[in-house]
Amino acid sequence: VNFQYQQQSYSINRHPLEENQSLQAWSAADEHLLQHLEGVSLENKEVVILNDRFGFLTCLTHSHHPTSIQTSKSEEKATQQNLLNNQLDVTGVSFFTPLSLSEKAFDVGFLKIPKSLELFRLYLQTLAQNWKEDAVLFCGFMTRHFSPQILTIAAEFFEEVEQSRAWKKSRVLILKSPKALKERALIHQISFEGQVFQQYFGVFSAKHIDYASQFLVENLTLNPNDQRVLDLASGNGVLAAIARKQNPNCELHLLDDSYLAIESSKLNLAAANTFFHCDNTLTDFETDYFDCVISNPPFHFEHEINIQTSLQLFKEVQRCLSPKGCFILVANKHLNYKTHLQLLFSTINIVNENSKFIIYECCDKIIAL
Ligand SMILES: C[S@@+](CC[C@H](N)C(=O)[O-])C[C@H]1O[C@@H](n2cnc3c(N)ncnc32)[C@H](O)[C@@H]1O
C-alpha cells in the first residue's frame, strides 16, 4: 500500500503479509503524528520512535537517523522489511528494546499510544532518563481509544500536557518539560501455584494469571517421556513453569514474540536446560523436533481480534512436532479452532471445557505426501 510524503511514494505493508490485505500498516493517528513532525525542525536533532508496529514512522523519518524502540520481534522484522522494500538503509536506524536502551539523549519523540496503558507507562519510564531539557514527545491515538488514564500517566512524566484538535478521528498529545525522575523497574508480581511470577509492565495479563491458562494448568498432564517441550506464546512463562515441575529433566523451550515477555520469563524459570526464544515464528526449529507443544495462543492484535497469527503458528507447530507428538492448547470457545486444527491433525481430543474455554489435544499430525 502506497503513501505519499514529501514528494516521495512509500510502500508500507504489514509483515508477515496477511490474508486480509485490506488491513493497513498505519492509522490516521500515525498520519496525524506526521503533521506534527512537519511543524518541528529535525535538523541535528536526535529522534526517537516508539510503538511503530510496522515501521511506518521509522521509514518516513529515515533521513533523520531515528532510534526505534521495539517491543517485539515481529515489529523489528516488519520495520526492517519495510525499510528494505523502500530502498532505505537499515543501518540508518538504531534499534533498541525498552530494556536495552543506552544513554542516548533525545530531542524529539513520536509514540503511537499502545492498547496496553501499562506499556505506555513503561515507554515513558524507559525514556525518562533520556530526554534533553527542551525535548518534545508527540503521542498519537485514535479518539475512540481515549481514556483519561492516558493524561494521568503523561502528567506523571511531563510538566506540560497539551492535546491537539481531532483530525480524522485521531488526536495527538504534545508533552513538554520532562520531569526529572529516578530509574525504576516496572515489574508486577503475581502469586500462583506456590510461585511468585514476575512480569514487566506491558506483558500479557498483569493482574492475575490469565483464566484460560489457569484452566489449562488445572487440566495439564504431560507424558513423563516427553523430552523436548515447547511453551508457544509463553508470556511470563507460567505454562512452562508447570511443565518444568511435571517433567524436571525435559529440554524446555519458551517462545514469545515480545521481548518483555521473554525477559519476564527469564526471571521466573531456572536457566538449566531451559531455552528462551524471542521470535514470532518457529522457523528456527527442526522438523519433528518436539515431543509436546503447549500453548495459550494469541488472538488479539492491539485493538483487533485477529486469529491469523495463531493459525499460522498451528501450521508451524505441526511441522515441528514429532510424528508421535501432541499439541495441547487452550482457547476461548468462540474462536472455533477445531475447524482449523483438524486440517493439520487426525486426532483432536477435547481434554476439558467450561462455559468459556476449551482445551484441545491434537495428535497424529497429518504428514503431507
Ligand atoms: C494469550 S497470551 C499467553 C501468554 C502466557 N502463555 C500466559 O498464559 O500467560 C499470548 C502470547 O502470545 C504472544 N505472541 C503474539 N504473537 C506471537 C507470535 N507470532 N509468536 C509467538 N508469540 C506471540 C504475546 O506476546 C503473548 O505473550
PDB file of N, CA, C and O and ligand atoms in Angstrom, residues 204 213 233-235 238-239 255-258 279-280 296-298 309 313, ligand 1:
ATOM      1  N   PHE A 204       1.372  -9.652  28.813  1.00  0.00           N
ATOM      2  CA  PHE A 204       0.002 -10.157  28.867  1.00  0.00           C
ATOM      3  C   PHE A 204      -0.466 -10.509  30.284  1.00  0.00           C
ATOM      4  O   PHE A 204       0.268 -11.145  31.034  1.00  0.00           O
ATOM      5  N   SER A 213      -5.263 -19.792  30.927  1.00  0.00           N
ATOM      6  CA  SER A 213      -4.046 -20.518  31.331  1.00  0.00           C
ATOM      7  C   SER A 213      -4.284 -21.275  32.633  1.00  0.00           C
ATOM      8  O   SER A 213      -3.812 -22.408  32.798  1.00  0.00           O
ATOM      9  N   ALA A 233       4.135 -19.082  22.639  1.00  0.00           N
ATOM     10  CA  ALA A 233       3.492 -17.824  23.061  1.00  0.00           C
ATOM     11  C   ALA A 233       3.491 -17.796  24.594  1.00  0.00           C
ATOM     12  O   ALA A 233       2.462 -17.685  25.250  1.00  0.00           O
ATOM     13  N   SER A 234       4.693 -17.868  25.136  1.00  0.00           N
ATOM     14  CA  SER A 234       4.891 -18.237  26.539  1.00  0.00           C
ATOM     15  C   SER A 234       4.643 -17.127  27.560  1.00  0.00           C
ATOM     16  O   SER A 234       4.571 -17.409  28.755  1.00  0.00           O
ATOM     17  N   GLY A 235       4.525 -15.876  27.140  1.00  0.00           N
ATOM     18  CA  GLY A 235       4.247 -14.782  28.084  1.00  0.00           C
ATOM     19  C   GLY A 235       5.234 -14.792  29.237  1.00  0.00           C
ATOM     20  O   GLY A 235       6.453 -14.853  29.042  1.00  0.00           O
ATOM     21  N   VAL A 238       4.363 -19.008  32.637  1.00  0.00           N
ATOM     22  CA  VAL A 238       3.625 -19.790  33.639  1.00  0.00           C
ATOM     23  C   VAL A 238       3.389 -21.245  33.187  1.00  0.00           C
ATOM     24  O   VAL A 238       3.535 -22.171  33.994  1.00  0.00           O
ATOM     25  N   LEU A 239       3.062 -21.449  31.926  1.00  0.00           N
ATOM     26  CA  LEU A 239       2.802 -22.827  31.467  1.00  0.00           C
ATOM     27  C   LEU A 239       4.109 -23.626  31.452  1.00  0.00           C
ATOM     28  O   LEU A 239       4.142 -24.803  31.837  1.00  0.00           O
ATOM     29  N   LEU A 255       8.888 -19.731  23.700  1.00  0.00           N
ATOM     30  CA  LEU A 255       8.977 -18.817  22.560  1.00  0.00           C
ATOM     31  C   LEU A 255       7.872 -17.783  22.648  1.00  0.00           C
ATOM     32  O   LEU A 255       6.706 -18.128  22.852  1.00  0.00           O
ATOM     33  N   ASP A 256       8.239 -16.521  22.540  1.00  0.00           N
ATOM     34  CA  ASP A 256       7.245 -15.449  22.519  1.00  0.00           C
ATOM     35  C   ASP A 256       7.775 -14.324  21.639  1.00  0.00           C
ATOM     36  O   ASP A 256       8.982 -14.084  21.563  1.00  0.00           O
ATOM     37  N   ASP A 257       6.840 -13.633  20.989  1.00  0.00           N
ATOM     38  CA  ASP A 257       7.196 -12.520  20.107  1.00  0.00           C
ATOM     39  C   ASP A 257       7.691 -11.308  20.898  1.00  0.00           C
ATOM     40  O   ASP A 257       8.440 -10.486  20.383  1.00  0.00           O
ATOM     41  N   SER A 258       7.268 -11.206  22.152  1.00  0.00           N
ATOM     42  CA  SER A 258       7.548  -9.988  22.933  1.00  0.00           C
ATOM     43  C   SER A 258       8.858 -10.103  23.721  1.00  0.00           C
ATOM     44  O   SER A 258       9.058 -11.056  24.477  1.00  0.00           O
ATOM     45  N   ASP A 279      10.840 -14.731  19.314  1.00  0.00           N
ATOM     46  CA  ASP A 279      10.564 -14.852  17.872  1.00  0.00           C
ATOM     47  C   ASP A 279       9.060 -14.942  17.655  1.00  0.00           C
ATOM     48  O   ASP A 279       8.309 -15.257  18.586  1.00  0.00           O
ATOM     49  N   ASN A 280       8.642 -14.690  16.415  1.00  0.00           N
ATOM     50  CA  ASN A 280       7.215 -14.804  16.089  1.00  0.00           C
ATOM     51  C   ASN A 280       6.946 -15.971  15.151  1.00  0.00           C
ATOM     52  O   ASN A 280       5.836 -16.105  14.636  1.00  0.00           O
ATOM     53  N   ASN A 296      -1.204 -21.221  25.088  1.00  0.00           N
ATOM     54  CA  ASN A 296      -2.384 -20.372  25.178  1.00  0.00           C
ATOM     55  C   ASN A 296      -2.131 -19.312  24.107  1.00  0.00           C
ATOM     56  O   ASN A 296      -1.508 -18.292  24.373  1.00  0.00           O
ATOM     57  N   PRO A 297      -2.568 -19.600  22.865  1.00  0.00           N
ATOM     58  CA  PRO A 297      -2.107 -18.771  21.745  1.00  0.00           C
ATOM     59  C   PRO A 297      -2.750 -17.381  21.705  1.00  0.00           C
ATOM     60  O   PRO A 297      -3.822 -17.169  22.270  1.00  0.00           O
ATOM     61  N   PRO A 298      -2.096 -16.443  21.012  1.00  0.00           N
ATOM     62  CA  PRO A 298      -2.619 -15.064  20.951  1.00  0.00           C
ATOM     63  C   PRO A 298      -3.817 -14.980  20.008  1.00  0.00           C
ATOM     64  O   PRO A 298      -3.865 -15.691  19.010  1.00  0.00           O
ATOM     65  N   THR A 309      -2.464 -14.930  13.121  1.00  0.00           N
ATOM     66  CA  THR A 309      -1.158 -15.275  13.687  1.00  0.00           C
ATOM     67  C   THR A 309      -1.200 -16.685  14.250  1.00  0.00           C
ATOM     68  O   THR A 309      -0.304 -17.493  14.007  1.00  0.00           O
ATOM     69  N   LEU A 313       0.805 -20.109  13.288  1.00  0.00           N
ATOM     70  CA  LEU A 313       1.622 -20.825  14.282  1.00  0.00           C
ATOM     71  C   LEU A 313       1.220 -22.302  14.348  1.00  0.00           C
ATOM     72  O   LEU A 313       2.065 -23.176  14.498  1.00  0.00           O
TER      73      LEU A 313
HETATM   74  C1  LIG B   1      -2.684 -15.370  25.326  1.00  0.00           C
HETATM   75  S1  LIG B   1      -1.031 -14.826  25.708  1.00  0.00           S
HETATM   76  C2  LIG B   1      -0.415 -16.210  26.636  1.00  0.00           C
HETATM   77  C3  LIG B   1       0.771 -15.889  27.486  1.00  0.00           C
HETATM   78  C4  LIG B   1       1.174 -16.935  28.520  1.00  0.00           C
HETATM   79  N1  LIG B   1       1.338 -18.244  27.932  1.00  0.00           N
HETATM   80  C5  LIG B   1       0.155 -16.992  29.634  1.00  0.00           C
HETATM   81  O1  LIG B   1      -0.547 -17.982  29.687  1.00  0.00           O
HETATM   82  O2  LIG B   1       0.045 -16.053  30.409  1.00  0.00           O
HETATM   83  C6  LIG B   1      -0.317 -14.915  24.147  1.00  0.00           C
HETATM   84  C7  LIG B   1       1.138 -14.501  23.978  1.00  0.00           C
HETATM   85  O3  LIG B   1       1.423 -14.610  22.588  1.00  0.00           O
HETATM   86  C8  LIG B   1       2.467 -13.727  22.278  1.00  0.00           C
HETATM   87  N2  LIG B   1       2.502 -13.632  20.804  1.00  0.00           N
HETATM   88  C9  LIG B   1       1.785 -12.857  19.965  1.00  0.00           C
HETATM   89  N3  LIG B   1       2.103 -13.133  18.710  1.00  0.00           N
HETATM   90  C10 LIG B   1       3.042 -14.108  18.732  1.00  0.00           C
HETATM   91  C11 LIG B   1       3.773 -14.823  17.740  1.00  0.00           C
HETATM   92  N4  LIG B   1       3.592 -14.596  16.445  1.00  0.00           N
HETATM   93  N5  LIG B   1       4.664 -15.751  18.135  1.00  0.00           N
HETATM   94  C12 LIG B   1       4.873 -16.007  19.437  1.00  0.00           C
HETATM   95  N6  LIG B   1       4.215 -15.358  20.425  1.00  0.00           N
HETATM   96  C13 LIG B   1       3.305 -14.436  20.078  1.00  0.00           C
HETATM   97  C14 LIG B   1       2.105 -12.483  23.058  1.00  0.00           C
HETATM   98  O4  LIG B   1       3.260 -11.681  23.262  1.00  0.00           O
HETATM   99  C15 LIG B   1       1.555 -13.097  24.366  1.00  0.00           C
HETATM  100  O5  LIG B   1       2.565 -13.161  25.356  1.00  0.00           O
END
